[in-house]
Every structure is written in C-alpha cells, then in structure tokens.
PDB file of C-alpha atoms in Angstrom:
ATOM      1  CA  UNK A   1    -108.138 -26.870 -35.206  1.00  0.00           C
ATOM      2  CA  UNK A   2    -107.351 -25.462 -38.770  1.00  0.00           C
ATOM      3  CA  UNK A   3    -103.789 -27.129 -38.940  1.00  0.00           C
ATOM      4  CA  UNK A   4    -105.023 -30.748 -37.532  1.00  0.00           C
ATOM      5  CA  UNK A   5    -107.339 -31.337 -40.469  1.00  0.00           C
ATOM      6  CA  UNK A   6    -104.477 -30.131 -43.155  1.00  0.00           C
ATOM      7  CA  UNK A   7    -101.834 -32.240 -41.204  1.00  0.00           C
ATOM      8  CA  UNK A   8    -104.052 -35.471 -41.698  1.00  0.00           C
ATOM      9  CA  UNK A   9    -104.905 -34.587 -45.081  1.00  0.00           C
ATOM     10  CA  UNK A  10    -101.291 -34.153 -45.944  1.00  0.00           C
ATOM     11  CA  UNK A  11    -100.285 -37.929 -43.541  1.00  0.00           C
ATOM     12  CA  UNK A  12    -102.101 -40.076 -45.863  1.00  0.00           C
ATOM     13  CA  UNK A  13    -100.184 -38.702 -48.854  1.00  0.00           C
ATOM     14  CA  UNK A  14     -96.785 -38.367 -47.381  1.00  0.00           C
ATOM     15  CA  UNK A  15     -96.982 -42.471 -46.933  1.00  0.00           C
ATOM     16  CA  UNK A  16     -98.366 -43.510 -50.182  1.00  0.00           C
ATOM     17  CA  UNK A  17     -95.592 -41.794 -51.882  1.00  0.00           C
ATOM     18  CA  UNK A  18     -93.048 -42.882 -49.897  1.00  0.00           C
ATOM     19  CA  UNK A  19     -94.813 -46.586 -49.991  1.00  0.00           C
ATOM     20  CA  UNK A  20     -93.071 -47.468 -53.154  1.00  0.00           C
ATOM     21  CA  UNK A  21     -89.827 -46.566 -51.788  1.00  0.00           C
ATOM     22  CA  UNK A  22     -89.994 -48.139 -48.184  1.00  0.00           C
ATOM     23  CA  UNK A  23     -91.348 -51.381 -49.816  1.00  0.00           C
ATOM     24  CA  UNK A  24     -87.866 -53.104 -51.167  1.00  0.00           C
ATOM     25  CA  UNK A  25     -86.084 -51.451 -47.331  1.00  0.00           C
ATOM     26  CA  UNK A  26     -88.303 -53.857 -45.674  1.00  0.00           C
ATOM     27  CA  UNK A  27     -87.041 -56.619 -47.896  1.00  0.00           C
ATOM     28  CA  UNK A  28     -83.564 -56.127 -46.944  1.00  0.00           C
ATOM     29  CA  UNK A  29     -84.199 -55.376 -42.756  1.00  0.00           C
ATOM     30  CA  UNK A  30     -84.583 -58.747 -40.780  1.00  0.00           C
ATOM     31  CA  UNK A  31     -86.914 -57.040 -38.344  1.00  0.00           C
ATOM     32  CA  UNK A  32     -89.661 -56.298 -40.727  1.00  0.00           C
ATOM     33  CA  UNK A  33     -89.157 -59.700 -42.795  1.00  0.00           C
ATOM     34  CA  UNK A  34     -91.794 -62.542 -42.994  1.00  0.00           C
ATOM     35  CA  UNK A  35     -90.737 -65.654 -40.280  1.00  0.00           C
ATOM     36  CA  UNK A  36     -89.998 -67.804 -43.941  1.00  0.00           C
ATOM     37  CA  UNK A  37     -87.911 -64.593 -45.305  1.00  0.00           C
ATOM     38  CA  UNK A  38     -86.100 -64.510 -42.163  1.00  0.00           C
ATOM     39  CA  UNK A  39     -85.665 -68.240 -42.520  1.00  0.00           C
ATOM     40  CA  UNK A  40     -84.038 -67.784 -45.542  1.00  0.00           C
ATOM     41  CA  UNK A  41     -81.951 -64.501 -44.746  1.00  0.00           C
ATOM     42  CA  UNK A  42     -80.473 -66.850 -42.315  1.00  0.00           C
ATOM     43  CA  UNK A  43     -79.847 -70.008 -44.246  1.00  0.00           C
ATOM     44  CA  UNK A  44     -77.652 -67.624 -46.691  1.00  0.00           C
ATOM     45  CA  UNK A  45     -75.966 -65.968 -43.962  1.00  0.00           C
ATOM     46  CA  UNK A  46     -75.103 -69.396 -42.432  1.00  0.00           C
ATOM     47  CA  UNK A  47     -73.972 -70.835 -45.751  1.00  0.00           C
ATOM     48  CA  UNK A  48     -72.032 -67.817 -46.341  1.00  0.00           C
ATOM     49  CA  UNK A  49     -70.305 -68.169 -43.070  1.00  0.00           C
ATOM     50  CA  UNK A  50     -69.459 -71.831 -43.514  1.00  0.00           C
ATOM     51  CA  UNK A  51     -68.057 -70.428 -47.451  1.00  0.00           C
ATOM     52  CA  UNK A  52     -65.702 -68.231 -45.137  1.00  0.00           C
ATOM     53  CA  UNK A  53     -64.489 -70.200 -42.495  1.00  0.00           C
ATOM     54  CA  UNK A  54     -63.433 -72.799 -45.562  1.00  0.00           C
ATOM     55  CA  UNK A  55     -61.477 -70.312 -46.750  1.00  0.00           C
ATOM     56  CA  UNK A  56     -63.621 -70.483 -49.938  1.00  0.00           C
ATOM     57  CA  UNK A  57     -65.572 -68.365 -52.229  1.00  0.00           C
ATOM     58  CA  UNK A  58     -69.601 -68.637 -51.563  1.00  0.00           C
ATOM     59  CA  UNK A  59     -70.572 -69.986 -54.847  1.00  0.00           C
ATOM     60  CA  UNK A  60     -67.884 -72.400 -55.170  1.00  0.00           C
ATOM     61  CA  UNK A  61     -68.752 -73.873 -51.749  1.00  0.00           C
ATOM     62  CA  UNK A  62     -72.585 -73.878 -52.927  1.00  0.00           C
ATOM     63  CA  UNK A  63     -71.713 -74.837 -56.542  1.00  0.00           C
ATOM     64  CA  UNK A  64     -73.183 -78.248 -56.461  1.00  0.00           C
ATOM     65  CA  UNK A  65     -76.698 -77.096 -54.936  1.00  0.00           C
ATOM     66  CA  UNK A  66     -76.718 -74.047 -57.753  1.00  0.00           C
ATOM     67  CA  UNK A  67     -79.433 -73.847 -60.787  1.00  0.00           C
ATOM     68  CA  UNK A  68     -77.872 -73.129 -64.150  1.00  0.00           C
ATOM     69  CA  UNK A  69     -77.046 -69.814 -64.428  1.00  0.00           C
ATOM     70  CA  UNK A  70     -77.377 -68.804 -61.078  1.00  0.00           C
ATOM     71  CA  UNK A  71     -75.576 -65.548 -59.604  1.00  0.00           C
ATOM     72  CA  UNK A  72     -75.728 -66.305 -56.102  1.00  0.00           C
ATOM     73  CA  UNK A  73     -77.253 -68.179 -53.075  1.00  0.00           C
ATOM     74  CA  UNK A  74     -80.420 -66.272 -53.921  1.00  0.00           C
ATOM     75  CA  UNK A  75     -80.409 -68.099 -56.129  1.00  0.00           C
ATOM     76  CA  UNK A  76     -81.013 -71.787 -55.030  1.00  0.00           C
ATOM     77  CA  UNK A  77     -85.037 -72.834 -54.987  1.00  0.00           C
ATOM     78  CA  UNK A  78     -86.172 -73.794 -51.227  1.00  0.00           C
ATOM     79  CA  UNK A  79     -85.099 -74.202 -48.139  1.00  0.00           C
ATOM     80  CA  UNK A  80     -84.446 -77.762 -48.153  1.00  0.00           C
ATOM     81  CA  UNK A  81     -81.410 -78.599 -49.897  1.00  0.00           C
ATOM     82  CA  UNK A  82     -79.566 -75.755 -48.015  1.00  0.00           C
ATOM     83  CA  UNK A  83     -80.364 -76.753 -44.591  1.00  0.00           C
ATOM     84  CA  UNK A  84     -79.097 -79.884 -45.311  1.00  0.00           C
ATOM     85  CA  UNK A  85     -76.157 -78.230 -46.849  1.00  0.00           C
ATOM     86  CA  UNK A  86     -75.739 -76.345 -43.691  1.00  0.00           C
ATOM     87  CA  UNK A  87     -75.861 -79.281 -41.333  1.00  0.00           C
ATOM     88  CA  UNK A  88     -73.640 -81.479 -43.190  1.00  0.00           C
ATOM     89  CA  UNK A  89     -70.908 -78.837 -43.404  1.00  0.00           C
ATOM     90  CA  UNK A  90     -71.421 -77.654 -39.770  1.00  0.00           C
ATOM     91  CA  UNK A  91     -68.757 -80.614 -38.567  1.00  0.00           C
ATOM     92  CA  UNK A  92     -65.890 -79.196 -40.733  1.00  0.00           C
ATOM     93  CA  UNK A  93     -66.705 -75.387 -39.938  1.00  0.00           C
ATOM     94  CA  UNK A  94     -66.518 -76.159 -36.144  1.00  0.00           C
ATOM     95  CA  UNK A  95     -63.307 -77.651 -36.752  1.00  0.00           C
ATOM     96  CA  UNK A  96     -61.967 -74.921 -38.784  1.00  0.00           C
ATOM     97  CA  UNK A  97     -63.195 -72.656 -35.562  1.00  0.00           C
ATOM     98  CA  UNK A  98     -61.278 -75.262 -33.025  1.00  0.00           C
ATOM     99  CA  UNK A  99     -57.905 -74.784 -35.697  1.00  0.00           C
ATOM    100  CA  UNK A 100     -58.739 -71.026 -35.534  1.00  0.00           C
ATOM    101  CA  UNK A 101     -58.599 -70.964 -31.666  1.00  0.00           C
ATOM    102  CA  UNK A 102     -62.440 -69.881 -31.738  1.00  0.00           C
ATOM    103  CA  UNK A 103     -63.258 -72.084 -29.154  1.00  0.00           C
ATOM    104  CA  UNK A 104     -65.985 -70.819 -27.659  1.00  0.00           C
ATOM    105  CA  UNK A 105     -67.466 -70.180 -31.135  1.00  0.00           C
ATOM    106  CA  UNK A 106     -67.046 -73.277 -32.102  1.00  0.00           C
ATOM    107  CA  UNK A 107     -69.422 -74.581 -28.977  1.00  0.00           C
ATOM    108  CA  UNK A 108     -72.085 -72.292 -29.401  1.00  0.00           C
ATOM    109  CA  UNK A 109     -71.926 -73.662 -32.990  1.00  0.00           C
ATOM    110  CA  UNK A 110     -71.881 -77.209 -31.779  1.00  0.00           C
ATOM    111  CA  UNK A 111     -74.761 -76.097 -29.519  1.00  0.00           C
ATOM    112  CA  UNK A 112     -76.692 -75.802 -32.777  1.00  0.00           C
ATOM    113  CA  UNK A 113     -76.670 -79.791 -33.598  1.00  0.00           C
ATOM    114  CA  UNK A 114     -79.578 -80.264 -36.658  1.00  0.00           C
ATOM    115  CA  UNK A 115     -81.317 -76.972 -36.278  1.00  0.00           C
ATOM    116  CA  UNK A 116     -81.066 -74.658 -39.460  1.00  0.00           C
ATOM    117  CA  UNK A 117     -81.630 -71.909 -39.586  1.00  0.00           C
ATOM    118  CA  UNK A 118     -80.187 -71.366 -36.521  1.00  0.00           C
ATOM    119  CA  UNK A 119     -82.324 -68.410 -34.606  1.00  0.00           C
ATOM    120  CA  UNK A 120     -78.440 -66.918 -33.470  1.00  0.00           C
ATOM    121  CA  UNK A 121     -76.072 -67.371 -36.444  1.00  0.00           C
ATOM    122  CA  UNK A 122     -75.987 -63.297 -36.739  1.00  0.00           C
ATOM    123  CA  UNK A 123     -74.490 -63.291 -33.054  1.00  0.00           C
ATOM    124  CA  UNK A 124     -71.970 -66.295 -33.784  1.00  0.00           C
ATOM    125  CA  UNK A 125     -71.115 -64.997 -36.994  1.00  0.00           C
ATOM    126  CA  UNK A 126     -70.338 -61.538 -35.559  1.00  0.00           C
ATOM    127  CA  UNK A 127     -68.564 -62.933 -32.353  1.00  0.00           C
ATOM    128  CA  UNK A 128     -66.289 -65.306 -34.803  1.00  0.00           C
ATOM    129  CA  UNK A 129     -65.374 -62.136 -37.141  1.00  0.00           C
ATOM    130  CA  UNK A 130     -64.279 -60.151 -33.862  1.00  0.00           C
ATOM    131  CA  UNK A 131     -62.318 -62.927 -32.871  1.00  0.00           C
ATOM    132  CA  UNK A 132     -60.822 -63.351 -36.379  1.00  0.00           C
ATOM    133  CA  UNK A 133     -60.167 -60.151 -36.550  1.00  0.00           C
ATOM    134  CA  UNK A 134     -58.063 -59.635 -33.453  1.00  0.00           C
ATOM    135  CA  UNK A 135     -55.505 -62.370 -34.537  1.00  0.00           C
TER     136      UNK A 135
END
C-alpha cells in the first residue's frame, strides 16, 4: 500500500507540469478543439484548398478579405466573411476538379451546396491530393 499513496502523490504533479506544455498541443489537434475552433480549423483548411486547386498562393486568393498587416488566414476576424468566401468560390474549385479529372471529388464537393464549414473537407481534401498526386 506504501507505493499507491507515493504514486498519487507524484500523478497530480506529473500533470501540472506538463499542463503548460500540453495546453498549445490541444490547440493544434482537431479532436480536442472547441466545436467554434473546429469551425474555424476548417474554414482555413477549405479556403486553403480552394487557394490550391486555383493554382494560387493562399493569401493572394484571400487578399481582399485580409486586415492590414495580416500574415495569414489566421488572420481574418470571424467566421462570416470566409464562409461566404468559401461558398462563392466553391463553383470555380469544382470546376477546376471536373478539368482535373477529379470527378468524383468534385461531387462530393458539389454535395456540399451552402454549408461551410463543411463537417468532411479533411476527407475531400485528402482524397483530391491522392488523386492529384497519381497524375
């Protein structure tokens, strides 16, 4: 019984000193971000997607939606503007995916219509990259 009582004395600190460092992971991982951070984590990825089926650089496809000074897609205050952006766009990025032979990419991303974010954009984006990258 000697070692349980050390082992949960030493549990408690293990965590709270490696709190700090676990605190920005869970930023970055999908699975342990809030539903509106997850919103957003897919918004960029979506706009990013769009950027590279246009054959263009991110923050020149974004440039009109982009604060002064801003870095990236971060950057761009709420939600709004950029699921607009998105939906807009989504007509000339399903073409691009027709003209790339992605046809079944481009009707899953049809399938989307005037939702954004769109819950599956990590699956599209990675089934469009593995058919991109097998031509």
């Amino acid at each position: 019984e000697t070692p349980t009582p050390a082992a949960q004395q030493e549990a408690p600190a293990q965590p709270q000193s490696a709190a700090p460092a676990a605190q920005p992971q869970r930023a970055a991982t999908p699975r342990t971000m809030t539903s509106t951070e997850r919103a957003r984590h897919r918004l960029e990825r979506e706009v990013e997607f769009q950027a590279q089926m246009l054959g263009m650089p991110t923050l020149e496809f974004v440039a009109d939606l982009l604060p002064a000074n801003a870095t990236s897609v971060e950057d761009i205050p709420g939600n709004f503007k950029l699921q607009t952006f998105i939906i807009e766009n989504r007509p000339a990025v399903i073409a691009a995916l027709i003209a790339a032979n992605m046809h079944r990419q481009a009707e899953e991303y049809t399938a989307l219509g005037q939702r954004a974010p769109a819950p599956n954009i990590e699956r599209i984006i990675s089934s469009a990259l593995s058919a991109q990258s097998s031509l």
